[in-house]
Coordinates of C-alpha atoms and ligand atoms in Angstrom, one line a residue:
M697 CA 225.4 13.7 37.6
D698 CA 227.5 13.2 34.8
R699 CA 225.5 11.2 32.4
E700 CA 228.2 10.7 30.0
T701 CA 230.6 8.8 32.6
F702 CA 228.2 7.3 35.0
L703 CA 226.2 4.2 34.0
F704 CA 222.8 3.9 34.7
G705 CA 221.3 0.6 33.9
A706 CA 219.7 -2.9 34.6
A707 CA 221.2 -6.2 34.6
T708 CA 219.8 -9.8 33.7
S709 CA 221.8 -13.4 33.1
A710 CA 221.6 -15.8 30.3
Y711 CA 219.8 -18.6 32.0
Q712 CA 217.7 -16.6 33.9
I713 CA 215.9 -15.0 31.2
E714 CA 217.0 -16.4 27.7
G715 CA 214.9 -19.7 27.3
A716 CA 215.8 -21.6 24.0
T717 CA 218.0 -24.3 26.1
Q718 CA 218.1 -26.5 23.2
E719 CA 217.9 -24.2 20.5
D720 CA 220.9 -23.6 17.9
G721 CA 223.5 -26.2 19.0
R722 CA 223.4 -24.7 22.9
G723 CA 224.7 -27.7 25.0
P724 CA 223.3 -28.2 28.4
S725 CA 224.0 -26.7 31.5
I726 CA 224.4 -27.7 35.1
W727 CA 221.1 -25.8 35.7
D728 CA 219.4 -27.5 33.1
A729 CA 220.6 -31.0 34.9
F730 CA 219.7 -29.5 38.6
A731 CA 216.6 -28.4 37.6
R732 CA 215.4 -31.9 36.6
R733 CA 216.5 -33.2 40.2
P734 CA 213.0 -33.5 42.2
G735 CA 212.5 -31.0 44.8
A736 CA 215.6 -28.4 43.9
I737 CA 213.4 -25.7 42.1
R738 CA 210.4 -24.5 44.3
D739 CA 207.9 -24.8 41.6
G740 CA 209.6 -27.4 39.6
S741 CA 210.4 -25.1 36.8
S742 CA 213.5 -24.6 34.9
G743 CA 215.1 -22.0 32.6
E744 CA 212.9 -23.0 29.9
P745 CA 211.3 -20.7 28.6
A746 CA 212.4 -18.4 30.9
C747 CA 211.5 -14.8 29.4
Q748 CA 212.0 -16.2 26.0
H749 CA 214.5 -13.2 25.4
Y750 CA 216.5 -15.4 22.9
R751 CA 213.5 -14.8 20.7
L752 CA 212.1 -11.6 22.3
W753 CA 215.4 -9.8 22.5
R754 CA 214.6 -6.8 20.2
E755 CA 211.3 -6.1 22.2
D756 CA 213.5 -6.4 25.3
L757 CA 215.6 -3.6 23.9
A758 CA 213.0 -1.6 23.0
W759 CA 212.0 -1.2 26.5
M760 CA 215.3 -0.9 27.6
R761 CA 215.2 2.4 25.2
W762 CA 211.9 3.4 26.8
L763 CA 213.4 3.0 30.0
G764 CA 216.3 5.2 29.3
L765 CA 219.1 2.9 30.3
T766 CA 222.4 4.3 29.5
A767 CA 224.1 0.6 30.2
Y768 CA 222.6 -3.2 30.0
R769 CA 224.5 -5.8 32.1
F770 CA 223.9 -9.4 30.6
S771 CA 225.8 -12.6 30.6
V772 CA 226.7 -15.0 27.9
A773 CA 225.8 -18.5 28.4
W774 CA 228.8 -20.1 28.0
P775 CA 227.0 -23.7 26.7
R776 CA 225.9 -21.6 23.9
I777 CA 229.3 -20.8 22.7
L778 CA 231.0 -23.9 23.6
P779 CA 228.7 -26.6 23.9
E780 CA 231.0 -28.7 25.4
G781 CA 232.8 -26.4 27.3
K782 CA 236.2 -26.1 25.5
G783 CA 237.3 -27.1 21.9
R784 CA 234.4 -27.0 19.3
I785 CA 232.6 -23.4 18.9
N786 CA 228.8 -22.7 18.2
P787 CA 229.0 -19.9 15.8
K788 CA 225.1 -19.6 16.1
G789 CA 225.5 -18.8 19.6
L790 CA 228.1 -16.3 18.7
A791 CA 225.9 -14.9 16.3
F792 CA 223.2 -14.3 18.8
Y793 CA 225.2 -12.2 21.0
D794 CA 226.5 -10.3 18.0
R795 CA 223.1 -9.3 17.2
L796 CA 222.3 -8.0 20.7
V797 CA 225.5 -6.1 21.1
D798 CA 225.0 -4.5 17.6
G799 CA 221.3 -3.7 18.5
L800 CA 222.8 -2.0 22.1
L801 CA 225.2 0.0 20.2
E802 CA 222.6 1.2 17.8
A803 CA 220.5 2.1 20.7
G804 CA 223.2 4.2 22.5
I805 CA 223.4 1.5 25.3
T806 CA 226.6 0.5 26.9
P807 CA 227.1 -3.2 26.7
F808 CA 228.2 -4.7 30.2
L809 CA 229.0 -8.4 29.4
T810 CA 229.5 -11.0 32.4
L811 CA 230.8 -14.2 30.8
Y812 CA 229.9 -16.4 33.8
H813 CA 226.8 -16.1 35.6
W814 CA 226.5 -19.8 37.0
D815 CA 225.5 -21.6 33.7
L816 CA 228.4 -24.1 33.7
P817 CA 228.8 -26.5 30.2
L818 CA 227.3 -29.8 31.8
A819 CA 230.3 -31.5 29.9
L820 CA 232.7 -29.7 32.2
E821 CA 230.9 -30.7 35.3
E822 CA 231.0 -34.3 34.3
R823 CA 235.2 -33.7 34.5
G824 CA 234.7 -32.3 38.0
G825 CA 233.2 -29.1 37.3
W826 CA 234.7 -26.4 39.8
R827 CA 236.4 -28.8 41.7
S828 CA 238.9 -29.4 39.0
R829 CA 241.5 -27.0 38.1
E830 CA 241.0 -28.1 34.5
T831 CA 237.8 -26.0 34.8
A832 CA 239.7 -22.9 35.2
F833 CA 241.6 -23.3 32.4
A834 CA 238.4 -24.4 30.0
F835 CA 237.2 -20.7 31.3
A836 CA 240.4 -19.2 30.1
E837 CA 239.8 -20.5 26.6
Y838 CA 236.0 -19.2 26.4
A839 CA 237.1 -15.9 28.0
A840 CA 239.5 -15.6 25.2
L841 CA 236.9 -16.3 22.1
V842 CA 234.5 -13.9 23.8
G843 CA 237.1 -11.2 24.5
K844 CA 238.2 -11.5 20.5
A845 CA 234.9 -11.7 19.3
F846 CA 233.8 -8.6 21.1
K847 CA 236.8 -6.4 22.2
D848 CA 235.8 -3.7 20.0
R849 CA 232.2 -3.3 20.7
V850 CA 231.9 -4.2 24.7
P851 CA 233.6 -1.6 26.9
F852 CA 233.2 -3.8 30.1
F853 CA 233.9 -7.5 30.5
A854 CA 232.9 -8.9 34.1
T855 CA 234.6 -12.4 34.6
L856 CA 232.5 -14.1 37.0
N857 CA 229.3 -12.8 38.8
E858 CA 229.2 -14.0 42.4
P859 CA 231.7 -16.5 42.7
W860 CA 230.7 -17.0 46.5
C861 CA 227.1 -18.2 45.4
S862 CA 228.8 -20.4 43.0
A863 CA 231.2 -21.9 45.5
F864 CA 228.9 -22.1 48.4
L865 CA 225.5 -22.4 47.5
G866 CA 226.6 -24.6 44.6
H867 CA 228.9 -27.1 47.0
L868 CA 228.3 -26.2 50.5
T869 CA 224.4 -25.8 50.9
G870 CA 223.3 -27.4 47.9
E871 CA 220.9 -25.2 47.3
H872 CA 222.2 -24.1 43.5
A873 CA 223.8 -26.3 40.6
P874 CA 225.4 -28.7 41.4
G875 CA 224.0 -29.4 44.3
L876 CA 226.5 -30.2 46.6
R877 CA 227.1 -30.2 50.5
N878 CA 230.6 -30.8 51.0
P879 CA 233.1 -28.4 52.9
E880 CA 236.0 -29.1 50.8
A881 CA 234.2 -29.2 47.4
A882 CA 233.1 -25.7 48.1
L883 CA 236.6 -24.3 49.2
R884 CA 238.0 -26.1 46.1
A885 CA 235.5 -24.6 43.8
A886 CA 235.9 -21.4 45.6
H887 CA 239.8 -21.6 44.6
H888 CA 239.4 -22.8 41.0
L889 CA 236.8 -20.0 40.3
L890 CA 239.5 -17.4 41.3
L891 CA 242.2 -19.1 39.4
A892 CA 239.5 -19.0 36.4
H893 CA 238.8 -15.2 37.0
G894 CA 243.0 -14.7 37.1
L895 CA 243.2 -16.7 33.8
G896 CA 240.3 -15.0 32.4
V897 CA 241.7 -11.7 32.9
E898 CA 244.8 -12.4 31.0
A899 CA 243.2 -14.1 28.4
L900 CA 240.9 -11.2 28.3
R901 CA 243.5 -8.7 28.0
G902 CA 245.8 -10.6 25.9
A903 CA 242.6 -10.6 23.5
G904 CA 242.4 -6.8 23.4
A905 CA 239.5 -6.2 26.0
K906 CA 239.7 -2.7 27.1
R907 CA 238.0 -2.9 30.8
V908 CA 238.0 -6.3 32.7
G909 CA 237.0 -6.9 36.2
I910 CA 234.8 -9.2 38.5
V911 CA 231.3 -9.1 40.1
L912 CA 230.9 -9.7 43.7
N913 CA 228.1 -10.2 46.0
F914 CA 228.6 -8.4 49.4
T915 CA 226.6 -8.8 52.4
W916 CA 226.6 -5.9 55.1
V917 CA 227.5 -7.9 58.5
E918 CA 226.6 -6.6 61.7
G919 CA 226.8 -8.0 65.6
E920 CA 227.5 -7.5 68.9
D921 CA 230.2 -10.4 69.2
A922 CA 233.5 -9.2 67.4
E923 CA 234.3 -12.7 66.6
A924 CA 231.0 -13.8 64.9
V925 CA 230.9 -10.3 62.6
D926 CA 234.7 -11.2 61.6
R927 CA 233.8 -14.8 60.8
A928 CA 230.6 -13.9 58.7
D929 CA 232.7 -11.2 57.4
R930 CA 235.6 -13.3 56.2
Y931 CA 232.8 -16.1 54.9
H932 CA 230.3 -13.5 52.9
N933 CA 233.1 -11.0 51.9
R934 CA 236.6 -11.4 52.5
F935 CA 237.3 -14.6 51.4
F936 CA 236.9 -13.5 47.5
L937 CA 237.8 -10.1 48.0
D938 CA 241.3 -10.5 50.3
P939 CA 242.7 -12.9 47.4
L940 CA 242.0 -10.5 44.4
L941 CA 243.5 -7.4 46.5
G942 CA 246.7 -9.6 46.8
R943 CA 246.2 -10.3 50.6
G944 CA 246.0 -14.1 50.0
Y945 CA 243.1 -15.8 51.8
P946 CA 241.7 -14.7 55.2
E947 CA 241.6 -17.5 57.7
S948 CA 239.1 -19.8 57.0
P949 CA 235.8 -19.3 58.2
F950 CA 235.3 -23.2 58.5
T951 CA 236.4 -25.3 61.4
P952 CA 238.1 -27.6 61.0
S953 CA 238.9 -26.2 57.5
P954 CA 239.4 -28.4 54.2
Q955 CA 242.8 -28.1 52.7
V956 CA 242.9 -26.9 49.3
P957 CA 245.8 -27.4 46.8
I958 CA 246.9 -24.1 45.5
Y959 CA 249.7 -24.2 43.3
P960 CA 252.7 -21.9 43.6
R961 CA 251.6 -18.9 41.1
D962 CA 247.8 -19.3 41.8
L963 CA 247.5 -16.2 44.4
E964 CA 249.5 -14.0 41.9
R965 CA 247.4 -14.7 38.8
I966 CA 244.2 -14.5 41.1
A967 CA 245.6 -10.8 42.1
Q968 CA 245.7 -9.2 38.5
P969 CA 245.2 -5.5 38.5
L970 CA 241.6 -4.7 37.5
D971 CA 239.8 -2.2 35.9
F972 CA 236.5 -2.3 38.0
L973 CA 234.8 -3.7 40.7
G974 CA 231.0 -4.9 40.6
V975 CA 229.2 -4.3 43.5
N976 CA 226.0 -6.6 44.4
Y977 CA 224.2 -5.8 47.0
Y978 CA 220.7 -6.6 48.4
T979 CA 220.5 -6.6 52.2
R980 CA 222.8 -7.2 55.9
A981 CA 223.2 -10.0 58.2
R982 CA 222.9 -9.9 61.9
V983 CA 225.1 -12.5 63.5
A984 CA 225.9 -14.1 66.8
P985 CA 228.1 -17.0 68.1
G986 CA 226.9 -20.2 66.8
E987 CA 227.8 -24.1 66.3
G988 CA 229.3 -26.6 63.8
V989 CA 231.5 -26.2 61.0
Y990 CA 230.5 -22.5 60.2
P991 CA 229.8 -21.2 64.0
V992 CA 227.7 -18.2 63.1
R993 CA 223.9 -17.9 63.9
Y994 CA 221.6 -15.4 61.8
L995 CA 219.2 -13.3 63.8
P996 CA 216.1 -12.9 62.4
P997 CA 216.0 -9.8 59.9
E998 CA 214.4 -6.6 60.8
K999 CA 211.3 -5.4 59.0
P1000 CA 210.8 -4.4 56.6
T1001 CA 211.8 -7.3 54.5
T1002 CA 211.3 -8.5 50.9
A1003 CA 209.7 -11.6 49.2
M1004 CA 213.0 -13.3 49.7
G1005 CA 212.8 -12.6 53.4
W1006 CA 215.7 -10.0 53.1
E1007 CA 215.8 -6.9 55.4
V1008 CA 215.6 -3.7 53.5
Y1009 CA 218.9 -2.0 54.7
P1010 CA 220.0 0.5 52.4
E1011 CA 222.4 2.3 54.8
G1012 CA 224.2 -1.2 54.3
L1013 CA 225.1 -0.2 50.7
Y1014 CA 226.4 3.4 51.9
L1015 CA 228.5 1.5 54.5
L1016 CA 230.0 -0.9 52.0
L1017 CA 230.8 1.6 49.4
K1018 CA 232.6 3.5 51.5
R1019 CA 234.3 0.6 52.9
L1020 CA 235.1 -0.5 49.8
A1021 CA 236.5 3.0 48.5
R1022 CA 239.1 2.8 51.6
E1023 CA 239.9 -1.0 51.2
T1024 CA 240.2 -1.5 47.2
P1025 CA 241.9 0.9 44.6
W1026 CA 239.3 0.1 41.9
P1027 CA 236.5 1.7 40.6
L1028 CA 232.9 0.8 41.8
Y1029 CA 230.1 -0.1 40.0
V1030 CA 226.7 -1.4 41.4
T1031 CA 226.3 -4.0 39.2
E1032 CA 223.0 -5.5 40.9
N1033 CA 220.7 -4.1 43.4
G1034 CA 217.0 -4.7 43.5
A1035 CA 214.1 -6.5 45.3
A1036 CA 211.6 -9.0 44.9
Y1037 CA 208.0 -8.5 46.0
P1038 CA 204.7 -10.5 45.3
D1039 CA 203.6 -8.0 42.3
L1040 CA 199.9 -8.8 41.0
W1041 CA 199.0 -8.1 37.4
A1042 CA 195.1 -8.3 36.5
G1043 CA 195.2 -6.7 33.1
E1044 CA 196.1 -3.3 33.8
E1045 CA 198.6 -1.1 32.0
V1046 CA 200.7 -0.6 35.0
V1047 CA 201.7 -2.9 37.7
E1048 CA 201.7 -1.3 41.1
D1049 CA 204.9 -2.1 43.1
P1050 CA 205.2 0.8 45.8
E1051 CA 207.9 -1.2 48.0
R1052 CA 210.2 -1.7 45.1
V1053 CA 210.0 2.1 44.3
A1054 CA 210.7 2.7 47.8
Y1055 CA 213.4 -0.4 47.8
L1056 CA 215.4 1.0 44.9
E1057 CA 214.9 5.2 45.8
A1058 CA 216.4 4.6 49.0
H1059 CA 219.3 2.4 47.9
L1060 CA 220.2 4.8 44.8
E1061 CA 220.0 7.6 47.5
A1062 CA 222.8 5.8 49.9
A1063 CA 224.8 5.0 46.4
L1064 CA 224.9 8.4 45.1
R1065 CA 225.5 9.5 49.1
A1066 CA 228.7 7.4 49.0
R1067 CA 229.8 8.9 45.9
A1068 CA 228.8 12.3 47.2
E1069 CA 231.6 11.5 49.7
G1070 CA 234.1 10.7 47.4
A1071 CA 233.2 6.7 46.7
P1072 CA 234.5 6.2 43.1
L1073 CA 231.1 4.9 42.0
Q1074 CA 230.5 4.7 38.4
G1075 CA 227.4 3.2 37.7
Y1076 CA 224.0 1.6 39.2
F1077 CA 222.2 -1.3 37.8
V1078 CA 218.9 -2.4 39.2
W1079 CA 218.3 -5.9 39.5
S1080 CA 216.4 -7.0 37.2
L1081 CA 215.1 -5.5 33.9
L1082 CA 212.6 -8.5 33.9
D1083 CA 211.4 -10.8 36.3
N1084 CA 212.7 -14.0 35.5
F1085 CA 213.8 -17.6 36.6
E1086 CA 214.9 -17.0 40.0
W1087 CA 217.0 -19.9 40.7
A1088 CA 216.1 -22.6 43.5
H1089 CA 212.9 -19.9 43.7
G1090 CA 211.8 -20.7 40.1
Y1091 CA 209.4 -18.0 38.7
T1092 CA 207.8 -17.4 42.3
K1093 CA 209.6 -14.5 42.9
R1094 CA 209.7 -11.3 41.0
F1095 CA 212.6 -9.1 40.6
G1096 CA 211.7 -7.0 37.6
L1097 CA 211.2 -3.2 36.6
L1098 CA 208.9 -5.3 33.9
Y1099 CA 206.5 -7.7 35.1
V1100 CA 206.5 -10.7 32.8
D1101 CA 203.4 -12.6 32.3
F1102 CA 204.8 -15.8 31.6
P1103 CA 202.2 -17.9 29.7
T1104 CA 201.9 -15.0 27.2
Q1105 CA 205.5 -13.6 27.5
R1106 CA 203.7 -10.1 27.8
R1107 CA 205.9 -7.5 29.3
I1108 CA 203.8 -5.1 31.5
P1109 CA 205.8 -1.9 33.1
K1110 CA 205.6 -1.7 36.7
R1111 CA 205.3 1.6 38.7
S1112 CA 209.2 1.1 39.8
A1113 CA 209.8 1.2 35.8
F1114 CA 208.0 4.8 35.5
W1115 CA 210.1 6.1 38.7
Y1116 CA 213.3 4.7 37.0
R1117 CA 212.5 6.5 33.5
E1118 CA 211.7 9.5 35.2
R1119 CA 214.9 9.4 37.5
L1120 CA 216.8 8.9 34.5
R1121 CA 215.3 11.5 32.4
G1122 CA 216.0 13.8 34.9
G1123 CA 219.9 12.9 35.0
A1124 CA 219.1 10.7 38.0
Ligands
IFM270 O1 218.9 -13.7 40.7 C1 220.0 -13.2 41.4 C2 221.2 -13.1 40.4 O2 221.1 -14.0 39.7 C3 222.7 -12.9 41.2 N1 222.3 -11.7 42.4 C4 221.3 -12.0 43.1 C5 219.8 -12.1 42.4 C6 218.9 -11.9 43.2 O3 218.4 -13.1 44.1

């Protein structure tokens, strides 16, 4: 493995780790508001205080060095930079990421920056959020600003993280902010997210950013009924991938499908050339025909499963990378891969997490096998560096290489952290 070019990292996102939601001029985001809704978050928590990374980032950086990471994937909180979503800039917000990026570079760790990991400024939601076309243009303004500030120090910019979740969990199932359950809103949001991506790519390039891409979440779909598999594949994978590839949208996975206004140049803008595709992979789905607007039924996952109830299926990552190698022209990065387990800590120096070690070992092997067979895979990031705020699950699900004792904010390495460290020392 060429350590000079292949990135070995860990990933996080702003709202899940930073805390400090009301400090130094940060504006409110849709997740601050959603978390206040009774019943929205399983344990009634929010991204405050999360891992207090805004305050403890130097310690977290020391852990990254200890792990031997060559790259760190993080997201910038849009409402820290532009508290109202556009217009007025908050210099203290930019200064935080300035310090972080400089710290990473000094430590020899490549910064991999995501612009949007779900924390839309609340002011934009109040004007229609992702249902409104205007939000895509506000995103371009934000992208230009961050691009200009970091173009010389950050070699990788991802526009969006998992727009599938923002669109469908946020507007169709209501599990995520802003918590709507409306197929039309979901499709409008999906289109405007993709438009934001396209405009964001133009803005980043205009600002001088070197490598620009997007991060999608993929689910490996299997089943005996070809129509159900195809529909689920369109829903989980192709709905975002096809337009990026210049193929336009696939046939809608919903029946009947709401109409979404697509302006003449939108599809062209969405299909900008990219420098990489970020691939988030966790599990597979086994499907059969179902009923309703989205007529697909999900079969129970086979064992073993993680604490999220997701089947452990490393072969899906191998097959997915092979498929993406065939279907897309881009260098690939596994930008998230990992598992939640009910880790327990009773004061020891190490938290034992044998299941996570097995999960990561098997998935890394699958990814490297796809690479050995020609997939243009250039990096692998564990989700996540730290236990953190797992969205609607609050703090009940732990994905970290480092255990976080939230009351004291102490970080304790899990066995998986030692495992990753050893792999990286050995050149993985
Ligand atoms: O925690 C999330 C992350 O924010 C996006 N991808 C999936 C992870 C685990 O659910």
